[in-house]
GROMACS .gro file of C-alpha atoms in nm:
model
  415
    1MET     CA    1   3.157  -7.629   7.763
    2SER     CA    2   3.520  -7.772   8.015
    3ASP     CA    3   3.581  -7.591   8.372
    4ASN     CA    4   3.849  -7.542   8.339
    5PRO     CA    5   4.043  -7.223   8.380
    6ILE     CA    6   4.149  -7.071   8.082
    7GLN     CA    7   4.513  -6.918   8.135
    8LEU     CA    8   4.532  -6.596   7.975
    9THR     CA    9   4.830  -6.441   8.036
   10ALA     CA   10   4.884  -6.000   8.142
   11SER     CA   11   4.981  -5.927   7.787
   12GLN     CA   12   4.678  -6.157   7.568
   13ILE     CA   13   4.474  -5.920   7.864
   14THR     CA   14   4.616  -5.597   7.790
   15SER     CA   15   4.586  -5.730   7.416
   16ALA     CA   16   4.240  -5.777   7.410
   17GLU     CA   17   4.160  -5.434   7.642
   18LYS     CA   18   4.318  -5.265   7.325
   19LEU     CA   19   4.187  -5.384   7.104
   20LEU     CA   20   3.831  -5.326   7.327
   21ALA     CA   21   3.884  -5.007   7.326
   22SER     CA   22   4.004  -4.948   7.010
   23LYS     CA   23   3.595  -5.034   6.859
   24ASP     CA   24   3.440  -4.859   7.178
   25SER     CA   25   3.683  -4.606   7.017
   26GLU     CA   26   3.490  -4.644   6.633
   27ILE     CA   27   3.106  -4.731   6.761
   28SER     CA   28   3.166  -4.303   6.932
   29SER     CA   29   3.349  -4.201   6.581
   30LEU     CA   30   3.029  -4.436   6.348
   31ARG     CA   31   2.798  -4.302   6.588
   32GLN     CA   32   2.888  -3.944   6.488
   33GLN     CA   33   2.845  -3.987   6.171
   34LEU     CA   34   2.544  -4.100   6.204
   35ILE     CA   35   2.437  -3.813   6.389
   36ASP     CA   36   2.565  -3.598   6.186
   37GLY     CA   37   2.410  -3.681   5.900
   38GLU     CA   38   2.074  -3.737   6.090
   39ASN     CA   39   2.121  -3.336   6.106
   40SER     CA   40   2.272  -3.296   5.722
   41PHE     CA   41   1.931  -3.504   5.606
   42ASN     CA   42   1.690  -3.280   5.828
   43ALA     CA   43   1.820  -2.937   5.723
   44LEU     CA   44   1.847  -3.136   5.309
   45ALA     CA   45   1.477  -3.291   5.390
   46ASP     CA   46   1.418  -2.853   5.550
   47GLU     CA   47   1.571  -2.698   5.253
   48HIS     CA   48   1.319  -2.872   5.007
   49ASN     CA   49   1.023  -2.834   5.188
   50LYS     CA   50   1.205  -2.440   5.178
   51LEU     CA   51   1.189  -2.499   4.794
   52ALA     CA   52   0.908  -2.648   4.799
   53ALA     CA   53   0.724  -2.388   4.982
   54ASP     CA   54   0.873  -2.095   4.731
   55LEU     CA   55   0.795  -2.326   4.412
   56SER     CA   56   0.415  -2.289   4.538
   57GLU     CA   57   0.384  -1.950   4.548
   58LYS     CA   58   0.584  -1.836   4.251
   59GLU     CA   59   0.304  -2.081   4.032
   60ALA     CA   60   0.045  -1.926   4.187
   61GLU     CA   61   0.194  -1.575   4.108
   62LEU     CA   62   0.234  -1.685   3.732
   63ALA     CA   63  -0.138  -1.897   3.674
   64ARG     CA   64  -0.227  -1.475   3.833
   65ILE     CA   65  -0.046  -1.390   3.598
   66LYS     CA   66  -0.245  -1.561   3.306
   67GLN     CA   67  -0.512  -1.486   3.436
   68SER     CA   68  -0.501  -1.119   3.433
   69LEU     CA   69  -0.286  -1.148   3.132
   70ASP     CA   70  -0.652  -1.296   2.973
   71THR     CA   71  -0.809  -1.052   3.099
   72GLU     CA   72  -0.648  -0.790   2.969
   73SER     CA   73  -0.676  -0.957   2.651
   74ARG     CA   74  -1.053  -1.005   2.648
   75HIS     CA   75  -1.089  -0.617   2.805
   76ARG     CA   76  -0.844  -0.581   2.525
   77LEU     CA   77  -1.067  -0.761   2.180
   78GLU     CA   78  -1.325  -0.586   2.313
   79GLN     CA   79  -1.227  -0.258   2.261
   80ALA     CA   80  -1.145  -0.351   1.941
   81VAL     CA   81  -1.501  -0.477   1.874
   82ALA     CA   82  -1.639  -0.152   2.003
   83TYR     CA   83  -1.365   0.085   1.743
   84GLU     CA   84  -1.524  -0.131   1.480
   85GLN     CA   85  -1.893  -0.066   1.576
   86LEU     CA   86  -1.814   0.286   1.618
   87ASN     CA   87  -1.610   0.296   1.280
   88ALA     CA   88  -1.966   0.118   1.143
   89GLU     CA   89  -2.164   0.401   1.275
   90MET     CA   90  -1.941   0.680   1.143
   91ALA     CA   91  -1.957   0.513   0.840
   92MET     CA   92  -2.288   0.486   0.855
   93LYS     CA   93  -2.374   0.873   0.984
   94CYS     CA   94  -2.145   0.990   0.697
   95GLU     CA   95  -2.254   0.791   0.432
   96GLN     CA   96  -2.617   0.988   0.526
   97LEU     CA   97  -2.490   1.370   0.511
   98ALA     CA   98  -2.309   1.289   0.177
   99VAL     CA   99  -2.681   1.237   0.063
  100LYS     CA  100  -2.791   1.507   0.223
  101GLU     CA  101  -2.522   1.743   0.082
  102ALA     CA  102  -2.672   1.561  -0.262
  103SER     CA  103  -3.016   1.625  -0.192
  104LEU     CA  104  -2.941   1.988  -0.080
  105TYR     CA  105  -2.705   2.026  -0.334
  106LYS     CA  106  -2.938   1.924  -0.642
  107ARG     CA  107  -3.183   2.115  -0.470
  108LEU     CA  108  -2.970   2.427  -0.492
  109MET     CA  109  -2.889   2.343  -0.903
  110GLU     CA  110  -3.223   2.350  -0.980
  111LEU     CA  111  -3.326   2.687  -0.742
  112GLN     CA  112  -3.047   2.860  -0.905
  113THR     CA  113  -3.169   2.702  -1.255
  114ASP     CA  114  -3.456   2.880  -1.186
  115ARG     CA  115  -3.331   3.227  -1.254
  116SER     CA  116  -3.465   3.514  -1.433
  117ARG     CA  117  -3.295   3.508  -1.823
  118THR     CA  118  -3.118   3.823  -1.729
  119GLU     CA  119  -2.975   3.557  -1.522
  120SER     CA  120  -2.848   3.306  -1.716
  121THR     CA  121  -2.754   3.550  -1.989
  122PHE     CA  122  -2.541   3.710  -1.690
  123GLY     CA  123  -2.437   3.400  -1.615
  124GLN     CA  124  -2.341   3.297  -1.962
  125THR     CA  125  -2.084   3.542  -1.953
  126SER     CA  126  -1.904   3.494  -1.671
  127LEU     CA  127  -1.784   3.152  -1.831
  128ARG     CA  128  -1.531   3.407  -1.930
  129ASN     CA  129  -1.367   3.424  -1.688
  130ILE     CA  130  -1.349   3.082  -1.558
  131PRO     CA  131  -1.068   2.828  -1.624
  132LYS     CA  132  -1.095   2.600  -1.873
  133ILE     CA  133  -1.090   2.267  -1.768
  134PRO     CA  134  -0.837   2.036  -1.920
  135SER     CA  135  -0.931   1.781  -2.203
  136PHE     CA  136  -0.944   1.447  -2.135
  137ASP     CA  137  -0.910   1.184  -2.485
  138GLY     CA  138  -1.054   0.911  -2.346
  139GLN     CA  139  -0.728   0.696  -2.161
  140PRO     CA  140  -0.836   0.566  -1.862
  141ILE     CA  141  -0.603   0.583  -1.717
  142SER     CA  142  -0.612   0.975  -1.647
  143PHE     CA  143  -0.943   0.971  -1.564
  144ASN     CA  144  -0.941   0.956  -1.171
  145ARG     CA  145  -0.700   1.271  -1.212
  146TRP     CA  146  -0.881   1.412  -1.496
  147ILE     CA  147  -1.255   1.426  -1.326
  148PHE     CA  148  -1.116   1.475  -1.000
  149GLY     CA  149  -1.040   1.813  -1.178
  150VAL     CA  150  -1.327   1.905  -1.243
  151ASP     CA  151  -1.532   1.849  -0.926
  152GLU     CA  152  -1.357   2.063  -0.811
  153LEU     CA  153  -1.413   2.351  -1.043
  154PHE     CA  154  -1.722   2.288  -1.035
  155THR     CA  155  -1.694   2.321  -0.619
  156ASN     CA  156  -1.467   2.727  -0.681
  157TYR     CA  157  -1.726   2.816  -0.812
  158PRO     CA  158  -2.084   2.722  -0.721
  159GLY     CA  159  -2.263   2.892  -0.897
  160LEU     CA  160  -2.253   2.735  -1.251
  161SER     CA  161  -2.619   2.615  -1.358
  162ASP     CA  162  -2.579   2.262  -1.489
  163PHE     CA  163  -2.610   2.360  -1.896
  164GLN     CA  164  -2.258   2.571  -1.875
  165LYS     CA  165  -2.091   2.201  -1.583
  166ARG     CA  166  -2.233   2.055  -1.954
  167ILE     CA  167  -2.126   2.246  -2.146
  168LEU     CA  168  -1.802   2.299  -2.019
  169VAL     CA  169  -1.709   1.932  -1.959
  170VAL     CA  170  -1.855   1.824  -2.317
  171ASP     CA  171  -1.629   2.110  -2.417
  172SER     CA  172  -1.292   1.940  -2.278
  173LEU     CA  173  -1.398   1.637  -2.414
  174LYS     CA  174  -1.172   1.598  -2.747
  175GLY     CA  175  -1.094   1.230  -2.956
  176ASP     CA  176  -1.261   0.967  -2.857
  177ALA     CA  177  -1.353   1.050  -2.536
  178ARG     CA  178  -1.575   1.314  -2.779
  179SER     CA  179  -1.743   0.966  -2.985
  180TRP     CA  180  -1.775   0.813  -2.692
  181TYR     CA  181  -2.041   1.159  -2.623
  182ASP     CA  182  -2.205   1.228  -3.003
  183ALA     CA  183  -2.328   0.787  -2.941
  184GLU     CA  184  -2.437   0.873  -2.563
  185PRO     CA  185  -2.804   0.832  -2.542
  186ASP     CA  186  -3.001   1.140  -2.488
  187GLY     CA  187  -3.131   1.029  -2.173
  188ASN     CA  188  -2.751   0.978  -1.983
  189ILE     CA  189  -2.612   1.352  -2.119
  190ASP     CA  190  -2.950   1.512  -1.995
  191ILE     CA  191  -2.788   1.661  -1.725
  192TRP     CA  192  -2.423   1.641  -1.558
  193ASP     CA  193  -2.490   1.454  -1.208
  194ASN     CA  194  -2.625   1.108  -1.530
  195LEU     CA  195  -2.276   1.297  -1.735
  196ARG     CA  196  -2.073   1.239  -1.484
  197GLN     CA  197  -2.244   0.919  -1.361
  198SER     CA  198  -2.200   0.807  -1.743
  199LEU     CA  199  -1.870   0.885  -1.795
  200SER     CA  200  -1.721   0.750  -1.486
  201LYS     CA  201  -1.942   0.388  -1.619
  202GLN     CA  202  -1.774   0.429  -1.953
  203PHE     CA  203  -1.349   0.489  -1.826
  204GLY     CA  204  -1.320   0.489  -1.435
  205GLY     CA  205  -1.300   0.170  -1.244
  206THR     CA  206  -1.098  -0.089  -1.258
  207GLU     CA  207  -0.997  -0.058  -1.650
  208SER     CA  208  -0.811   0.260  -1.545
  209LEU     CA  209  -0.562   0.049  -1.329
  210ILE     CA  210  -0.536  -0.288  -1.550
  211MET     CA  211  -0.400   0.014  -1.799
  212ALA     CA  212  -0.225   0.178  -1.627
  213LEU     CA  213   0.054  -0.156  -1.492
  214ASP     CA  214   0.034  -0.231  -1.931
  215LYS     CA  215   0.156   0.053  -1.953
  216VAL     CA  216   0.455   0.041  -1.677
  217TYR     CA  217   0.529  -0.288  -1.818
  218SER     CA  218   0.540  -0.193  -2.123
  219MET     CA  219   0.810   0.065  -2.046
  220ARG     CA  220   1.189   0.052  -1.960
  221LEU     CA  221   1.514   0.198  -1.944
  222THR     CA  222   1.855   0.167  -2.096
  223ASP     CA  223   2.090   0.354  -2.073
  224LYS     CA  224   2.002   0.507  -2.384
  225SER     CA  225   1.654   0.617  -2.297
  226ASP     CA  226   1.561   0.987  -2.169
  227PHE     CA  227   1.507   0.964  -1.799
  228ASN     CA  228   1.307   1.283  -1.842
  229SER     CA  229   1.018   1.165  -2.058
  230PHE     CA  230   1.057   0.814  -1.869
  231ILE     CA  231   1.044   0.979  -1.499
  232GLN     CA  232   0.689   1.194  -1.635
  233GLN     CA  233   0.467   0.951  -1.818
  234VAL     CA  234   0.565   0.601  -1.534
  235ARG     CA  235   0.622   0.857  -1.185
  236PRO     CA  236   0.182   0.975  -1.239
  237VAL     CA  237   0.080   0.619  -1.375
  238ILE     CA  238   0.307   0.428  -1.049
  239LYS     CA  239   0.173   0.698  -0.808
  240ILE     CA  240  -0.237   0.611  -0.977
  241VAL     CA  241  -0.133   0.217  -0.865
  242THR     CA  242   0.052   0.183  -0.522
  243GLY     CA  243  -0.113   0.584  -0.386
  244ASP     CA  244   0.111   0.688  -0.060
  245ASN     CA  245   0.303   0.373  -0.068
  246SER     CA  246   0.664   0.467  -0.113
  247LYS     CA  247   0.807   0.095  -0.135
  248LEU     CA  248   0.570  -0.032  -0.372
  249ALA     CA  249   0.641   0.264  -0.584
  250ILE     CA  250   1.051   0.179  -0.553
  251VAL     CA  251   0.930  -0.220  -0.595
  252MET     CA  252   0.763  -0.164  -0.939
  253LEU     CA  253   1.027   0.168  -1.047
  254ARG     CA  254   1.318  -0.031  -1.071
  255LYS     CA  255   1.080  -0.396  -1.255
  256GLN     CA  256   1.161  -0.171  -1.510
  257ILE     CA  257   1.495  -0.068  -1.414
  258ASP     CA  258   1.736  -0.241  -1.660
  259THR     CA  259   2.062  -0.428  -1.532
  260SER     CA  260   2.311  -0.295  -1.594
  261ILE     CA  261   2.157   0.130  -1.422
  262ARG     CA  262   2.030  -0.130  -1.100
  263LYS     CA  263   2.337  -0.291  -1.045
  264TYR     CA  264   2.469   0.011  -0.942
  265LEU     CA  265   2.133   0.190  -0.650
  266PRO     CA  266   2.160  -0.139  -0.437
  267GLU     CA  267   1.856  -0.060  -0.179
  268ILE     CA  268   1.795   0.118   0.104
  269ALA     CA  269   1.527   0.145   0.390
  270ASN     CA  270   1.244   0.345   0.439
  271GLU     CA  271   1.380   0.533   0.138
  272THR     CA  272   1.066   0.740  -0.060
  273PHE     CA  273   0.987   0.756  -0.433
  274GLU     CA  274   1.125   1.098  -0.422
  275GLN     CA  275   1.490   1.002  -0.313
  276PHE     CA  276   1.524   0.775  -0.562
  277GLU     CA  277   1.438   0.830  -0.862
  278GLN     CA  278   1.711   1.153  -0.778
  279ARG     CA  279   1.984   0.883  -0.674
  280LEU     CA  280   1.817   0.711  -1.035
  281LYS     CA  281   1.871   1.079  -1.235
  282ALA     CA  282   2.275   1.095  -1.050
  283GLN     CA  283   2.333   0.713  -1.228
  284VAL     CA  284   2.168   0.757  -1.549
  285ASN     CA  285   2.369   1.104  -1.544
  286GLU     CA  286   2.663   0.986  -1.449
  287ILE     CA  287   2.638   0.628  -1.680
  288GLN     CA  288   2.536   0.844  -2.002
  289SER     CA  289   2.854   1.055  -1.979
  290ILE     CA  290   3.086   0.822  -2.071
  291PRO     CA  291   3.174   0.717  -2.404
  292ALA     CA  292   2.888   0.555  -2.650
  293ARG     CA  293   3.170   0.258  -2.717
  294VAL     CA  294   3.337   0.177  -2.363
  295PRO     CA  295   3.110  -0.064  -2.209
  296VAL     CA  296   3.041   0.075  -1.767
  297ASP     CA  297   3.213  -0.212  -1.668
  298ARG     CA  298   3.527  -0.126  -1.869
  299GLN     CA  299   3.550   0.261  -1.757
  300TYR     CA  300   3.483   0.089  -1.369
  301SER     CA  301   3.713  -0.243  -1.448
  302MET     CA  302   3.982  -0.290  -1.158
  303GLU     CA  303   4.379  -0.227  -1.281
  304VAL     CA  304   4.660  -0.446  -1.381
  305ASP     CA  305   5.048  -0.491  -1.436
  306PRO     CA  306   5.174  -0.518  -1.715
  307VAL     CA  307   5.334  -0.810  -1.889
  308VAL     CA  308   5.651  -0.820  -2.068
  309ALA     CA  309   5.597  -1.146  -2.235
  310ALA     CA  310   5.773  -1.282  -2.561
  311ILE     CA  311   5.755  -1.298  -2.949
  312LYS     CA  312   5.933  -1.518  -3.149
  313SER     CA  313   6.043  -1.386  -3.496
  314GLU     CA  314   5.950  -1.584  -3.781
  315ASP     CA  315   6.244  -1.533  -3.944
  316THR     CA  316   6.531  -1.706  -3.744
  317ALA     CA  317   6.851  -1.589  -3.948
  318PRO     CA  318   7.114  -1.365  -3.746
  319ILE     CA  319   7.076  -1.007  -3.750
  320ASN     CA  320   7.414  -0.839  -3.678
  321ALA     CA  321   7.430  -0.436  -3.573
  322THR     CA  322   7.448  -0.291  -3.979
  323GLN     CA  323   7.143  -0.480  -4.063
  324TYR     CA  324   6.964  -0.458  -3.726
  325SER     CA  325   6.873  -0.110  -3.830
  326SER     CA  326   6.736  -0.108  -4.146
  327GLN     CA  327   6.597  -0.414  -4.175
  328PHE     CA  328   6.346  -0.415  -3.813
  329ASN     CA  329   6.233  -0.048  -3.957
  330SER     CA  330   6.099  -0.205  -4.253
  331ARG     CA  331   5.910  -0.568  -4.098
  332PHE     CA  332   5.860  -0.329  -3.726
  333TYR     CA  333   5.788   0.012  -3.776
  334PRO     CA  334   5.487   0.096  -4.036
  335ALA     CA  335   5.219  -0.024  -3.759
  336THR     CA  336   5.280   0.128  -3.503
  337PRO     CA  337   5.219   0.537  -3.592
  338ARG     CA  338   4.803   0.365  -3.562
  339PHE     CA  339   4.842   0.258  -3.229
  340ASN     CA  340   5.083   0.556  -3.168
  341SER     CA  341   4.835   0.816  -3.224
  342HIS     CA  342   4.634   1.022  -2.994
  343GLN     CA  343   4.380   0.789  -3.064
  344TYR     CA  344   4.489   0.467  -3.009
  345ARG     CA  345   4.673   0.546  -2.714
  346ASN     CA  346   4.392   0.407  -2.473
  347PRO     CA  347   4.198   0.162  -2.708
  348PHE     CA  348   4.002   0.006  -2.468
  349GLN     CA  349   3.913   0.347  -2.318
  350ARG     CA  350   4.064   0.159  -1.969
  351ASN     CA  351   4.012   0.395  -1.628
  352THR     CA  352   4.346   0.539  -1.606
  353LYS     CA  353   4.331   0.566  -1.248
  354LEU     CA  354   4.359   0.459  -0.882
  355HIS     CA  355   4.103   0.205  -0.778
  356SER     CA  356   3.967   0.358  -0.413
  357ARG     CA  357   3.668   0.521  -0.262
  358GLU     CA  358   3.700   0.757  -0.463
  359ASN     CA  359   3.653   0.725  -0.789
  360THR     CA  360   3.444   0.394  -0.703
  361THR     CA  361   3.101   0.427  -0.743
  362MET     CA  362   3.003   0.092  -0.505
  363THR     CA  363   2.947   0.098  -0.200
  364LYS     CA  364   3.101   0.171   0.111
  365ALA     CA  365   3.049  -0.194   0.328
  366GLN     CA  366   3.119  -0.328  -0.110
  367PHE     CA  367   3.395  -0.125  -0.131
  368GLU     CA  368   3.552  -0.287   0.231
  369GLU     CA  369   3.442  -0.617   0.100
  370TYR     CA  370   3.602  -0.550  -0.274
  371VAL     CA  371   3.929  -0.436  -0.038
  372ARG     CA  372   3.975  -0.739   0.172
  373ASN     CA  373   3.980  -1.054  -0.074
  374SER     CA  374   4.167  -0.802  -0.369
  375GLN     CA  375   4.517  -0.858  -0.294
  376CYS     CA  376   4.794  -0.597  -0.412
  377TYR     CA  377   4.930  -0.612  -0.714
  378ASN     CA  378   5.298  -0.410  -0.617
  379CYS     CA  379   5.365  -0.704  -0.342
  380GLY     CA  380   5.162  -1.000  -0.295
  381GLN     CA  381   4.917  -0.902  -0.002
  382LYS     CA  382   4.559  -0.995  -0.001
  383GLY     CA  383   4.319  -0.713   0.160
  384HIS     CA  384   4.429  -0.401   0.106
  385LEU     CA  385   4.478  -0.206  -0.315
  386ARG     CA  386   4.787  -0.103  -0.489
  387SER     CA  387   4.649   0.255  -0.498
  388SER     CA  388   4.656   0.263  -0.076
  389CYS     CA  389   5.042  -0.011  -0.021
  390THR     CA  390   5.281   0.178   0.206
  391LYS     CA  391   5.566  -0.010   0.012
  392PRO     CA  392   5.760   0.198  -0.267
  393PRO     CA  393   5.668   0.028  -0.612
  394ARG     CA  394   5.759  -0.226  -0.784
  395SER     CA  395   5.978  -0.091  -1.039
  396THR     CA  396   5.980  -0.256  -1.467
  397ARG     CA  397   6.119  -0.350  -1.648
  398PHE     CA  398   6.067  -0.300  -2.065
  399MET     CA  399   6.185  -0.431  -2.305
  400ASN     CA  400   6.135  -0.509  -2.703
  401PRO     CA  401   6.119  -0.913  -2.731
  402ILE     CA  402   6.127  -0.937  -3.078
  403LEU     CA  403   6.493  -0.741  -3.074
  404SER     CA  404   6.649  -0.946  -2.751
  405GLU     CA  405   6.548  -1.300  -2.915
  406SER     CA  406   6.721  -1.188  -3.222
  407LEU     CA  407   7.001  -1.118  -3.065
  408ASP     CA  408   6.974  -1.427  -2.908
  409GLU     CA  409   6.953  -1.646  -3.163
  410GLY     CA  410   7.170  -1.452  -3.389
  411LYS     CA  411   7.415  -1.560  -3.088
  412ASP     CA  412   7.344  -1.877  -3.104
  413LYS     CA  413   7.392  -1.932  -3.459
  414ALA     CA  414   7.774  -1.746  -3.449
  415GLN     CA  415   7.907  -1.965  -3.195
   0.00000   0.00000   0.00000
């Protein structure tokens, strides 16, 4: 490097000093930004550590909750097992108690059998005061109810001897049941217990349930059926199959109702069998009150405004004023009295009342949906019926189409 001195002017030195000062200030600014960035990073790191600690606490709390739930589930399962064991023990004790009661009743019957002749005679005469057992014709479908009535009668009259019980029961057997009794071996009917067991074996069991289902499926309610006769036959049969389950009973009954009646019976939640029966009776009475020749759908059909259409005459010859009266009357009037009579004034028996909420069989929701999708025949707008239209009724001008066309043709030919 040369030792020659560099000559700098004052302005260059001043510029260099200003540049150095600006660089120093820029370095200071960057250093401050670096410090601020480090502080922000440290704050975020602290916040991250805090959130991580909170997350760990939440996870620990969740683990404790899961553990408590598992413990509670095991505890409930143990309680359920204990409850089932208790039920089993109670059932066993009830069975033992029933066996003891049976032996006690058997002993009482033996003691009553050993009474003196005088007491036996008095017991025979007292049969006149005992209600008569309803007859049983051997139908398995009615056996359970019949045998229940027999047991209830014997419970209310504990003084009856074994012989008296058999006399009362045998006297109530009719038809197939009596034929079965006559053909049954003596060992199966020598005492009341054996007779009852034989009756249950012959007419009870699953056969009665199958016959009940067959009887239900063989019956059907239509708009021409007698409702009282139908319900009196089907109600006890459905009760045998469903017991106290109203929902199942309603489903079985609905399947045996004709579609022409069932479509007016929407399903209602939590409805009892008795309520559905009353609703069905009202609907059947309403349908049967309509004349037989009137279809149900036409009775509740939608109203439609009349449409005027011209009918072309077969004879195209012009008709003047002097010829019109006799010719028109002879050609068209003879048929009109038939349709002007009272019988044919409304040949289809349509409902002449405006369709409204009061004279419809729809539910409220169905009727509102029907109104939303309907078009008014008065103003042409959608969303309401003509019966609720606020605009003035539209006038319809009627004229005789045959006369109008005949006169028009006469004018054309005259020209």
